[in-house]
Amino acid sequence: MKLSLLLLASAAVVSGGWTEPVHVRHELKPCISYRAKLAGEYLIVEATLDEGWHTFAMDNQKRADDKLAGKKALGIDRETSIQLNNGLSATGGWLQSAPKDFSKPELRWFSWGFEKKAYFAAKVKPAGAGPAQLTIKGQACTESVCKNIDVELTVPVKADPEDAAVKSLTPVR
């Protein structure tokens, strides 16, 4: 429900302030794209997944560790990470869309993530001159293949009005 409201709220601001999307491909076919904007005090990053693809929560490892309770995992999917390299610094923790549980407990495989769209946001403040440089790392997968992600985005440090969609995101653990 929260994600639905977030998608509706975000649809109204699609053109306003967003960077051009950076596309990630697997064997020449698109799998995921990212774009970002500054809205009020928040940096918002949007991930859009192509049909059949999913990506993982920023706190995937922590969630898996909690479920495993000290047991060894058979595998862990690479969580999403967003690093602010220049122009902005985070003043608090990250927020994300509510992740879907992809876990297969019978295989000791615990994973949470997103299909179609996901949003990540953090309160930020200016840190230096010029545009902000972001590095996004993670993984996008289908049922049969995974693609490692390592992309960079440049975001102008000119904030649009605050985006109401941020209020529907949940804290990263």
mmCIF file with all atom_site columns, C-alpha atoms in Angstrom:
data_model
loop_
_atom_site.group_PDB
_atom_site.id
_atom_site.type_symbol
_atom_site.label_atom_id
_atom_site.label_alt_id
_atom_site.label_comp_id
_atom_site.label_asym_id
_atom_site.label_entity_id
_atom_site.label_seq_id
_atom_site.pdbx_PDB_ins_code
_atom_site.Cartn_x
_atom_site.Cartn_y
_atom_site.Cartn_z
_atom_site.occupancy
_atom_site.B_iso_or_equiv
_atom_site.pdbx_formal_charge
_atom_site.auth_seq_id
_atom_site.auth_comp_id
_atom_site.auth_asym_id
_atom_site.auth_atom_id
_atom_site.pdbx_PDB_model_num
ATOM 1   C CA . MET A 1 1   ? 0.000  0.000   0.000   1.00 0.00 ? 1   MET A CA 1
ATOM 2   C CA . LYS A 1 2   ? 2.771  2.449   0.941   1.00 0.00 ? 2   LYS A CA 1
ATOM 3   C CA . LEU A 1 3   ? 4.635  1.660   -2.291  1.00 0.00 ? 3   LEU A CA 1
ATOM 4   C CA . SER A 1 4   ? 1.453  2.248   -4.327  1.00 0.00 ? 4   SER A CA 1
ATOM 5   C CA . LEU A 1 5   ? 1.024  5.670   -2.736  1.00 0.00 ? 5   LEU A CA 1
ATOM 6   C CA . LEU A 1 6   ? 4.688  6.400   -3.340  1.00 0.00 ? 6   LEU A CA 1
ATOM 7   C CA . LEU A 1 7   ? 4.377  5.486   -7.016  1.00 0.00 ? 7   LEU A CA 1
ATOM 8   C CA . LEU A 1 8   ? 1.319  7.693   -7.424  1.00 0.00 ? 8   LEU A CA 1
ATOM 9   C CA . ALA A 1 9   ? 2.969  10.610  -5.656  1.00 0.00 ? 9   ALA A CA 1
ATOM 10  C CA . SER A 1 10  ? 6.134  10.170  -7.680  1.00 0.00 ? 10  SER A CA 1
ATOM 11  C CA . ALA A 1 11  ? 4.279  10.028  -10.998 1.00 0.00 ? 11  ALA A CA 1
ATOM 12  C CA . ALA A 1 12  ? 3.350  13.687  -10.536 1.00 0.00 ? 12  ALA A CA 1
ATOM 13  C CA . VAL A 1 13  ? 6.990  14.772  -10.366 1.00 0.00 ? 13  VAL A CA 1
ATOM 14  C CA . VAL A 1 14  ? 8.537  12.501  -13.001 1.00 0.00 ? 14  VAL A CA 1
ATOM 15  C CA . SER A 1 15  ? 9.971  15.308  -15.092 1.00 0.00 ? 15  SER A CA 1
ATOM 16  C CA . GLY A 1 16  ? 10.694 17.804  -12.320 1.00 0.00 ? 16  GLY A CA 1
ATOM 17  C CA . GLY A 1 17  ? 14.327 17.830  -11.321 1.00 0.00 ? 17  GLY A CA 1
ATOM 18  C CA . TRP A 1 18  ? 15.228 14.223  -12.201 1.00 0.00 ? 18  TRP A CA 1
ATOM 19  C CA . THR A 1 19  ? 18.572 13.465  -13.800 1.00 0.00 ? 19  THR A CA 1
ATOM 20  C CA . GLU A 1 20  ? 18.676 11.627  -17.095 1.00 0.00 ? 20  GLU A CA 1
ATOM 21  C CA . PRO A 1 21  ? 18.402 7.895   -16.363 1.00 0.00 ? 21  PRO A CA 1
ATOM 22  C CA . VAL A 1 22  ? 21.500 5.695   -16.355 1.00 0.00 ? 22  VAL A CA 1
ATOM 23  C CA . HIS A 1 23  ? 20.655 2.338   -17.924 1.00 0.00 ? 23  HIS A CA 1
ATOM 24  C CA . VAL A 1 24  ? 22.197 -0.999  -16.980 1.00 0.00 ? 24  VAL A CA 1
ATOM 25  C CA . ARG A 1 25  ? 22.086 -3.738  -19.607 1.00 0.00 ? 25  ARG A CA 1
ATOM 26  C CA . HIS A 1 26  ? 22.675 -7.469  -19.622 1.00 0.00 ? 26  HIS A CA 1
ATOM 27  C CA . GLU A 1 27  ? 23.653 -8.878  -23.018 1.00 0.00 ? 27  GLU A CA 1
ATOM 28  C CA . LEU A 1 28  ? 22.378 -5.686  -24.708 1.00 0.00 ? 28  LEU A CA 1
ATOM 29  C CA . LYS A 1 29  ? 18.950 -5.965  -23.061 1.00 0.00 ? 29  LYS A CA 1
ATOM 30  C CA . PRO A 1 30  ? 17.905 -3.402  -20.413 1.00 0.00 ? 30  PRO A CA 1
ATOM 31  C CA . CYS A 1 31  ? 17.484 -4.678  -16.866 1.00 0.00 ? 31  CYS A CA 1
ATOM 32  C CA . ILE A 1 32  ? 17.449 -1.620  -14.564 1.00 0.00 ? 32  ILE A CA 1
ATOM 33  C CA . SER A 1 33  ? 17.858 2.149   -14.736 1.00 0.00 ? 33  SER A CA 1
ATOM 34  C CA . TYR A 1 34  ? 18.554 4.784   -12.096 1.00 0.00 ? 34  TYR A CA 1
ATOM 35  C CA . ARG A 1 35  ? 17.868 8.485   -11.835 1.00 0.00 ? 35  ARG A CA 1
ATOM 36  C CA . ALA A 1 36  ? 18.061 10.938  -8.950  1.00 0.00 ? 36  ALA A CA 1
ATOM 37  C CA . LYS A 1 37  ? 17.001 14.368  -7.791  1.00 0.00 ? 37  LYS A CA 1
ATOM 38  C CA . LEU A 1 38  ? 17.331 16.713  -4.874  1.00 0.00 ? 38  LEU A CA 1
ATOM 39  C CA . ALA A 1 39  ? 13.946 17.501  -3.279  1.00 0.00 ? 39  ALA A CA 1
ATOM 40  C CA . GLY A 1 40  ? 13.982 19.762  -0.236  1.00 0.00 ? 40  GLY A CA 1
ATOM 41  C CA . GLU A 1 41  ? 16.493 18.255  2.210   1.00 0.00 ? 41  GLU A CA 1
ATOM 42  C CA . TYR A 1 42  ? 16.371 14.842  0.523   1.00 0.00 ? 42  TYR A CA 1
ATOM 43  C CA . LEU A 1 43  ? 18.323 13.143  -2.206  1.00 0.00 ? 43  LEU A CA 1
ATOM 44  C CA . ILE A 1 44  ? 15.964 10.675  -3.895  1.00 0.00 ? 44  ILE A CA 1
ATOM 45  C CA . VAL A 1 45  ? 17.187 7.831   -6.105  1.00 0.00 ? 45  VAL A CA 1
ATOM 46  C CA . GLU A 1 46  ? 14.702 5.952   -8.259  1.00 0.00 ? 46  GLU A CA 1
ATOM 47  C CA . ALA A 1 47  ? 15.403 2.454   -9.596  1.00 0.00 ? 47  ALA A CA 1
ATOM 48  C CA . THR A 1 48  ? 13.197 1.236   -12.464 1.00 0.00 ? 48  THR A CA 1
ATOM 49  C CA . LEU A 1 49  ? 13.389 -2.451  -13.286 1.00 0.00 ? 49  LEU A CA 1
ATOM 50  C CA . ASP A 1 50  ? 12.520 -4.026  -16.593 1.00 0.00 ? 50  ASP A CA 1
ATOM 51  C CA . GLU A 1 51  ? 10.018 -6.889  -16.780 1.00 0.00 ? 51  GLU A CA 1
ATOM 52  C CA . GLY A 1 52  ? 11.269 -10.028 -15.046 1.00 0.00 ? 52  GLY A CA 1
ATOM 53  C CA . TRP A 1 53  ? 14.089 -8.294  -13.135 1.00 0.00 ? 53  TRP A CA 1
ATOM 54  C CA . HIS A 1 54  ? 14.383 -7.517  -9.420  1.00 0.00 ? 54  HIS A CA 1
ATOM 55  C CA . THR A 1 55  ? 16.988 -5.801  -7.245  1.00 0.00 ? 55  THR A CA 1
ATOM 56  C CA . PHE A 1 56  ? 17.780 -5.897  -3.543  1.00 0.00 ? 56  PHE A CA 1
ATOM 57  C CA . ALA A 1 57  ? 17.224 -3.817  -0.411  1.00 0.00 ? 57  ALA A CA 1
ATOM 58  C CA . MET A 1 58  ? 19.976 -1.681  1.123   1.00 0.00 ? 58  MET A CA 1
ATOM 59  C CA . ASP A 1 59  ? 19.731 -3.745  4.306   1.00 0.00 ? 59  ASP A CA 1
ATOM 60  C CA . ASN A 1 60  ? 19.531 -7.175  2.660   1.00 0.00 ? 60  ASN A CA 1
ATOM 61  C CA . GLN A 1 61  ? 22.568 -8.510  4.563   1.00 0.00 ? 61  GLN A CA 1
ATOM 62  C CA . LYS A 1 62  ? 21.282 -7.312  7.957   1.00 0.00 ? 62  LYS A CA 1
ATOM 63  C CA . ARG A 1 63  ? 17.845 -8.806  7.326   1.00 0.00 ? 63  ARG A CA 1
ATOM 64  C CA . ALA A 1 64  ? 19.425 -12.120 6.261   1.00 0.00 ? 64  ALA A CA 1
ATOM 65  C CA . ASP A 1 65  ? 21.736 -12.187 9.299   1.00 0.00 ? 65  ASP A CA 1
ATOM 66  C CA . ASP A 1 66  ? 18.737 -11.632 11.587  1.00 0.00 ? 66  ASP A CA 1
ATOM 67  C CA . LYS A 1 67  ? 16.838 -14.542 9.999   1.00 0.00 ? 67  LYS A CA 1
ATOM 68  C CA . LEU A 1 68  ? 19.860 -16.858 9.992   1.00 0.00 ? 68  LEU A CA 1
ATOM 69  C CA . ALA A 1 69  ? 20.490 -16.258 13.714  1.00 0.00 ? 69  ALA A CA 1
ATOM 70  C CA . GLY A 1 70  ? 24.138 -17.336 13.488  1.00 0.00 ? 70  GLY A CA 1
ATOM 71  C CA . LYS A 1 71  ? 23.665 -20.125 10.926  1.00 0.00 ? 71  LYS A CA 1
ATOM 72  C CA . LYS A 1 72  ? 25.648 -20.042 7.699   1.00 0.00 ? 72  LYS A CA 1
ATOM 73  C CA . ALA A 1 73  ? 23.811 -18.858 4.587   1.00 0.00 ? 73  ALA A CA 1
ATOM 74  C CA . LEU A 1 74  ? 24.023 -20.787 1.340   1.00 0.00 ? 74  LEU A CA 1
ATOM 75  C CA . GLY A 1 75  ? 24.115 -17.480 -0.499  1.00 0.00 ? 75  GLY A CA 1
ATOM 76  C CA . ILE A 1 76  ? 23.371 -13.790 -0.123  1.00 0.00 ? 76  ILE A CA 1
ATOM 77  C CA . ASP A 1 77  ? 22.259 -11.432 -2.870  1.00 0.00 ? 77  ASP A CA 1
ATOM 78  C CA . ARG A 1 78  ? 24.269 -8.230  -3.204  1.00 0.00 ? 78  ARG A CA 1
ATOM 79  C CA . GLU A 1 79  ? 22.424 -5.391  -1.501  1.00 0.00 ? 79  GLU A CA 1
ATOM 80  C CA . THR A 1 80  ? 22.026 -1.935  -3.026  1.00 0.00 ? 80  THR A CA 1
ATOM 81  C CA . SER A 1 81  ? 24.514 0.677   -1.825  1.00 0.00 ? 81  SER A CA 1
ATOM 82  C CA . ILE A 1 82  ? 24.595 4.363   -2.669  1.00 0.00 ? 82  ILE A CA 1
ATOM 83  C CA . GLN A 1 83  ? 27.735 6.344   -1.947  1.00 0.00 ? 83  GLN A CA 1
ATOM 84  C CA . LEU A 1 84  ? 27.845 10.155  -1.995  1.00 0.00 ? 84  LEU A CA 1
ATOM 85  C CA . ASN A 1 85  ? 31.259 11.032  -3.432  1.00 0.00 ? 85  ASN A CA 1
ATOM 86  C CA . ASN A 1 86  ? 31.146 14.791  -3.919  1.00 0.00 ? 86  ASN A CA 1
ATOM 87  C CA . GLY A 1 87  ? 28.797 17.760  -3.582  1.00 0.00 ? 87  GLY A CA 1
ATOM 88  C CA . LEU A 1 88  ? 26.543 16.275  -0.868  1.00 0.00 ? 88  LEU A CA 1
ATOM 89  C CA . SER A 1 89  ? 26.881 14.437  2.415   1.00 0.00 ? 89  SER A CA 1
ATOM 90  C CA . ALA A 1 90  ? 24.183 12.435  4.185   1.00 0.00 ? 90  ALA A CA 1
ATOM 91  C CA . THR A 1 91  ? 22.968 13.847  7.507   1.00 0.00 ? 91  THR A CA 1
ATOM 92  C CA . GLY A 1 92  ? 21.004 10.767  8.543   1.00 0.00 ? 92  GLY A CA 1
ATOM 93  C CA . GLY A 1 93  ? 20.260 7.183   7.621   1.00 0.00 ? 93  GLY A CA 1
ATOM 94  C CA . TRP A 1 94  ? 18.846 6.000   4.323   1.00 0.00 ? 94  TRP A CA 1
ATOM 95  C CA . LEU A 1 95  ? 15.185 5.314   3.616   1.00 0.00 ? 95  LEU A CA 1
ATOM 96  C CA . GLN A 1 96  ? 13.864 2.835   1.051   1.00 0.00 ? 96  GLN A CA 1
ATOM 97  C CA . SER A 1 97  ? 10.610 1.523   -0.377  1.00 0.00 ? 97  SER A CA 1
ATOM 98  C CA . ALA A 1 98  ? 9.168  -1.348  1.654   1.00 0.00 ? 98  ALA A CA 1
ATOM 99  C CA . PRO A 1 99  ? 10.973 -4.435  0.276   1.00 0.00 ? 99  PRO A CA 1
ATOM 100 C CA . LYS A 1 100 ? 9.323  -7.668  -0.830  1.00 0.00 ? 100 LYS A CA 1
ATOM 101 C CA . ASP A 1 101 ? 10.445 -10.929 0.808   1.00 0.00 ? 101 ASP A CA 1
ATOM 102 C CA . PHE A 1 102 ? 12.128 -13.167 -1.823  1.00 0.00 ? 102 PHE A CA 1
ATOM 103 C CA . SER A 1 103 ? 13.425 -15.632 0.798   1.00 0.00 ? 103 SER A CA 1
ATOM 104 C CA . LYS A 1 104 ? 13.555 -19.406 0.415   1.00 0.00 ? 104 LYS A CA 1
ATOM 105 C CA . PRO A 1 105 ? 13.947 -20.518 4.055   1.00 0.00 ? 105 PRO A CA 1
ATOM 106 C CA . GLU A 1 106 ? 14.052 -24.206 3.105   1.00 0.00 ? 106 GLU A CA 1
ATOM 107 C CA . LEU A 1 107 ? 17.307 -23.418 1.268   1.00 0.00 ? 107 LEU A CA 1
ATOM 108 C CA . ARG A 1 108 ? 18.618 -21.055 3.993   1.00 0.00 ? 108 ARG A CA 1
ATOM 109 C CA . TRP A 1 109 ? 18.447 -18.296 1.387   1.00 0.00 ? 109 TRP A CA 1
ATOM 110 C CA . PHE A 1 110 ? 17.089 -15.021 2.730   1.00 0.00 ? 110 PHE A CA 1
ATOM 111 C CA . SER A 1 111 ? 16.643 -12.018 0.495   1.00 0.00 ? 111 SER A CA 1
ATOM 112 C CA . TRP A 1 112 ? 14.514 -8.862  0.239   1.00 0.00 ? 112 TRP A CA 1
ATOM 113 C CA . GLY A 1 113 ? 14.144 -6.501  -2.660  1.00 0.00 ? 113 GLY A CA 1
ATOM 114 C CA . PHE A 1 114 ? 12.082 -4.773  -5.273  1.00 0.00 ? 114 PHE A CA 1
ATOM 115 C CA . GLU A 1 115 ? 10.335 -5.354  -8.573  1.00 0.00 ? 115 GLU A CA 1
ATOM 116 C CA . LYS A 1 116 ? 9.241  -2.667  -11.052 1.00 0.00 ? 116 LYS A CA 1
ATOM 117 C CA . LYS A 1 117 ? 10.276 0.451   -9.037  1.00 0.00 ? 117 LYS A CA 1
ATOM 118 C CA . ALA A 1 118 ? 12.133 1.251   -5.852  1.00 0.00 ? 118 ALA A CA 1
ATOM 119 C CA . TYR A 1 119 ? 13.011 4.515   -4.160  1.00 0.00 ? 119 TYR A CA 1
ATOM 120 C CA . PHE A 1 120 ? 15.905 5.316   -1.856  1.00 0.00 ? 120 PHE A CA 1
ATOM 121 C CA . ALA A 1 121 ? 16.293 8.636   -0.028  1.00 0.00 ? 121 ALA A CA 1
ATOM 122 C CA . ALA A 1 122 ? 18.542 10.325  2.510   1.00 0.00 ? 122 ALA A CA 1
ATOM 123 C CA . LYS A 1 123 ? 18.603 13.743  4.136   1.00 0.00 ? 123 LYS A CA 1
ATOM 124 C CA . VAL A 1 124 ? 21.622 15.569  2.756   1.00 0.00 ? 124 VAL A CA 1
ATOM 125 C CA . LYS A 1 125 ? 23.524 18.826  3.027   1.00 0.00 ? 125 LYS A CA 1
ATOM 126 C CA . PRO A 1 126 ? 25.901 20.495  0.570   1.00 0.00 ? 126 PRO A CA 1
ATOM 127 C CA . ALA A 1 127 ? 29.514 19.352  0.830   1.00 0.00 ? 127 ALA A CA 1
ATOM 128 C CA . GLY A 1 128 ? 31.772 21.255  -1.524  1.00 0.00 ? 128 GLY A CA 1
ATOM 129 C CA . ALA A 1 129 ? 31.158 22.993  -4.793  1.00 0.00 ? 129 ALA A CA 1
ATOM 130 C CA . GLY A 1 130 ? 29.635 21.603  -7.921  1.00 0.00 ? 130 GLY A CA 1
ATOM 131 C CA . PRO A 1 131 ? 27.252 18.768  -8.614  1.00 0.00 ? 131 PRO A CA 1
ATOM 132 C CA . ALA A 1 132 ? 26.922 15.686  -6.436  1.00 0.00 ? 132 ALA A CA 1
ATOM 133 C CA . GLN A 1 133 ? 28.527 12.469  -7.592  1.00 0.00 ? 133 GLN A CA 1
ATOM 134 C CA . LEU A 1 134 ? 26.774 9.220   -6.623  1.00 0.00 ? 134 LEU A CA 1
ATOM 135 C CA . THR A 1 135 ? 28.023 5.659   -7.006  1.00 0.00 ? 135 THR A CA 1
ATOM 136 C CA . ILE A 1 136 ? 25.330 2.995   -6.975  1.00 0.00 ? 136 ILE A CA 1
ATOM 137 C CA . LYS A 1 137 ? 26.345 -0.631  -6.540  1.00 0.00 ? 137 LYS A CA 1
ATOM 138 C CA . GLY A 1 138 ? 24.201 -3.707  -6.267  1.00 0.00 ? 138 GLY A CA 1
ATOM 139 C CA . GLN A 1 139 ? 22.751 -6.538  -8.261  1.00 0.00 ? 139 GLN A CA 1
ATOM 140 C CA . ALA A 1 140 ? 19.731 -7.088  -10.504 1.00 0.00 ? 140 ALA A CA 1
ATOM 141 C CA . CYS A 1 141 ? 18.495 -10.617 -11.175 1.00 0.00 ? 141 CYS A CA 1
ATOM 142 C CA . THR A 1 142 ? 15.956 -12.685 -13.053 1.00 0.00 ? 142 THR A CA 1
ATOM 143 C CA . GLU A 1 143 ? 15.102 -16.255 -12.113 1.00 0.00 ? 143 GLU A CA 1
ATOM 144 C CA . SER A 1 144 ? 18.152 -17.468 -14.067 1.00 0.00 ? 144 SER A CA 1
ATOM 145 C CA . VAL A 1 145 ? 20.783 -14.718 -14.256 1.00 0.00 ? 145 VAL A CA 1
ATOM 146 C CA . CYS A 1 146 ? 22.220 -11.853 -12.186 1.00 0.00 ? 146 CYS A CA 1
ATOM 147 C CA . LYS A 1 147 ? 23.934 -8.659  -13.305 1.00 0.00 ? 147 LYS A CA 1
ATOM 148 C CA . ASN A 1 148 ? 26.297 -6.767  -10.988 1.00 0.00 ? 148 ASN A CA 1
ATOM 149 C CA . ILE A 1 149 ? 25.656 -3.023  -10.912 1.00 0.00 ? 149 ILE A CA 1
ATOM 150 C CA . ASP A 1 150 ? 28.267 -0.290  -10.628 1.00 0.00 ? 150 ASP A CA 1
ATOM 151 C CA . VAL A 1 151 ? 27.008 3.032   -12.020 1.00 0.00 ? 151 VAL A CA 1
ATOM 152 C CA . GLU A 1 152 ? 27.607 6.720   -11.402 1.00 0.00 ? 152 GLU A CA 1
ATOM 153 C CA . LEU A 1 153 ? 25.132 9.586   -11.449 1.00 0.00 ? 153 LEU A CA 1
ATOM 154 C CA . THR A 1 154 ? 25.759 13.318  -11.390 1.00 0.00 ? 154 THR A CA 1
ATOM 155 C CA . VAL A 1 155 ? 23.060 15.310  -9.598  1.00 0.00 ? 155 VAL A CA 1
ATOM 156 C CA . PRO A 1 156 ? 22.865 19.118  -9.668  1.00 0.00 ? 156 PRO A CA 1
ATOM 157 C CA . VAL A 1 157 ? 22.914 20.550  -6.130  1.00 0.00 ? 157 VAL A CA 1
ATOM 158 C CA . LYS A 1 158 ? 19.818 22.676  -6.703  1.00 0.00 ? 158 LYS A CA 1
ATOM 159 C CA . ALA A 1 159 ? 16.893 21.410  -4.662  1.00 0.00 ? 159 ALA A CA 1
ATOM 160 C CA . ASP A 1 160 ? 13.332 21.249  -5.922  1.00 0.00 ? 160 ASP A CA 1
ATOM 161 C CA . PRO A 1 161 ? 10.544 21.559  -3.361  1.00 0.00 ? 161 PRO A CA 1
ATOM 162 C CA . GLU A 1 162 ? 10.345 18.633  -0.953  1.00 0.00 ? 162 GLU A CA 1
ATOM 163 C CA . ASP A 1 163 ? 8.771  15.518  -2.450  1.00 0.00 ? 163 ASP A CA 1
ATOM 164 C CA . ALA A 1 164 ? 5.860  14.208  -0.341  1.00 0.00 ? 164 ALA A CA 1
ATOM 165 C CA . ALA A 1 165 ? 6.722  10.657  -1.484  1.00 0.00 ? 165 ALA A CA 1
ATOM 166 C CA . VAL A 1 166 ? 9.672  10.575  0.964   1.00 0.00 ? 166 VAL A CA 1
ATOM 167 C CA . LYS A 1 167 ? 7.223  10.307  3.870   1.00 0.00 ? 167 LYS A CA 1
ATOM 168 C CA . SER A 1 168 ? 6.114  6.836   2.702   1.00 0.00 ? 168 SER A CA 1
ATOM 169 C CA . LEU A 1 169 ? 9.620  5.305   2.685   1.00 0.00 ? 169 LEU A CA 1
ATOM 170 C CA . THR A 1 170 ? 10.884 3.082   5.502   1.00 0.00 ? 170 THR A CA 1
ATOM 171 C CA . PRO A 1 171 ? 14.224 3.342   7.340   1.00 0.00 ? 171 PRO A CA 1
ATOM 172 C CA . VAL A 1 172 ? 17.040 1.045   6.259   1.00 0.00 ? 172 VAL A CA 1
ATOM 173 C CA . ARG A 1 173 ? 18.008 -1.196  9.166   1.00 0.00 ? 173 ARG A CA 1
#
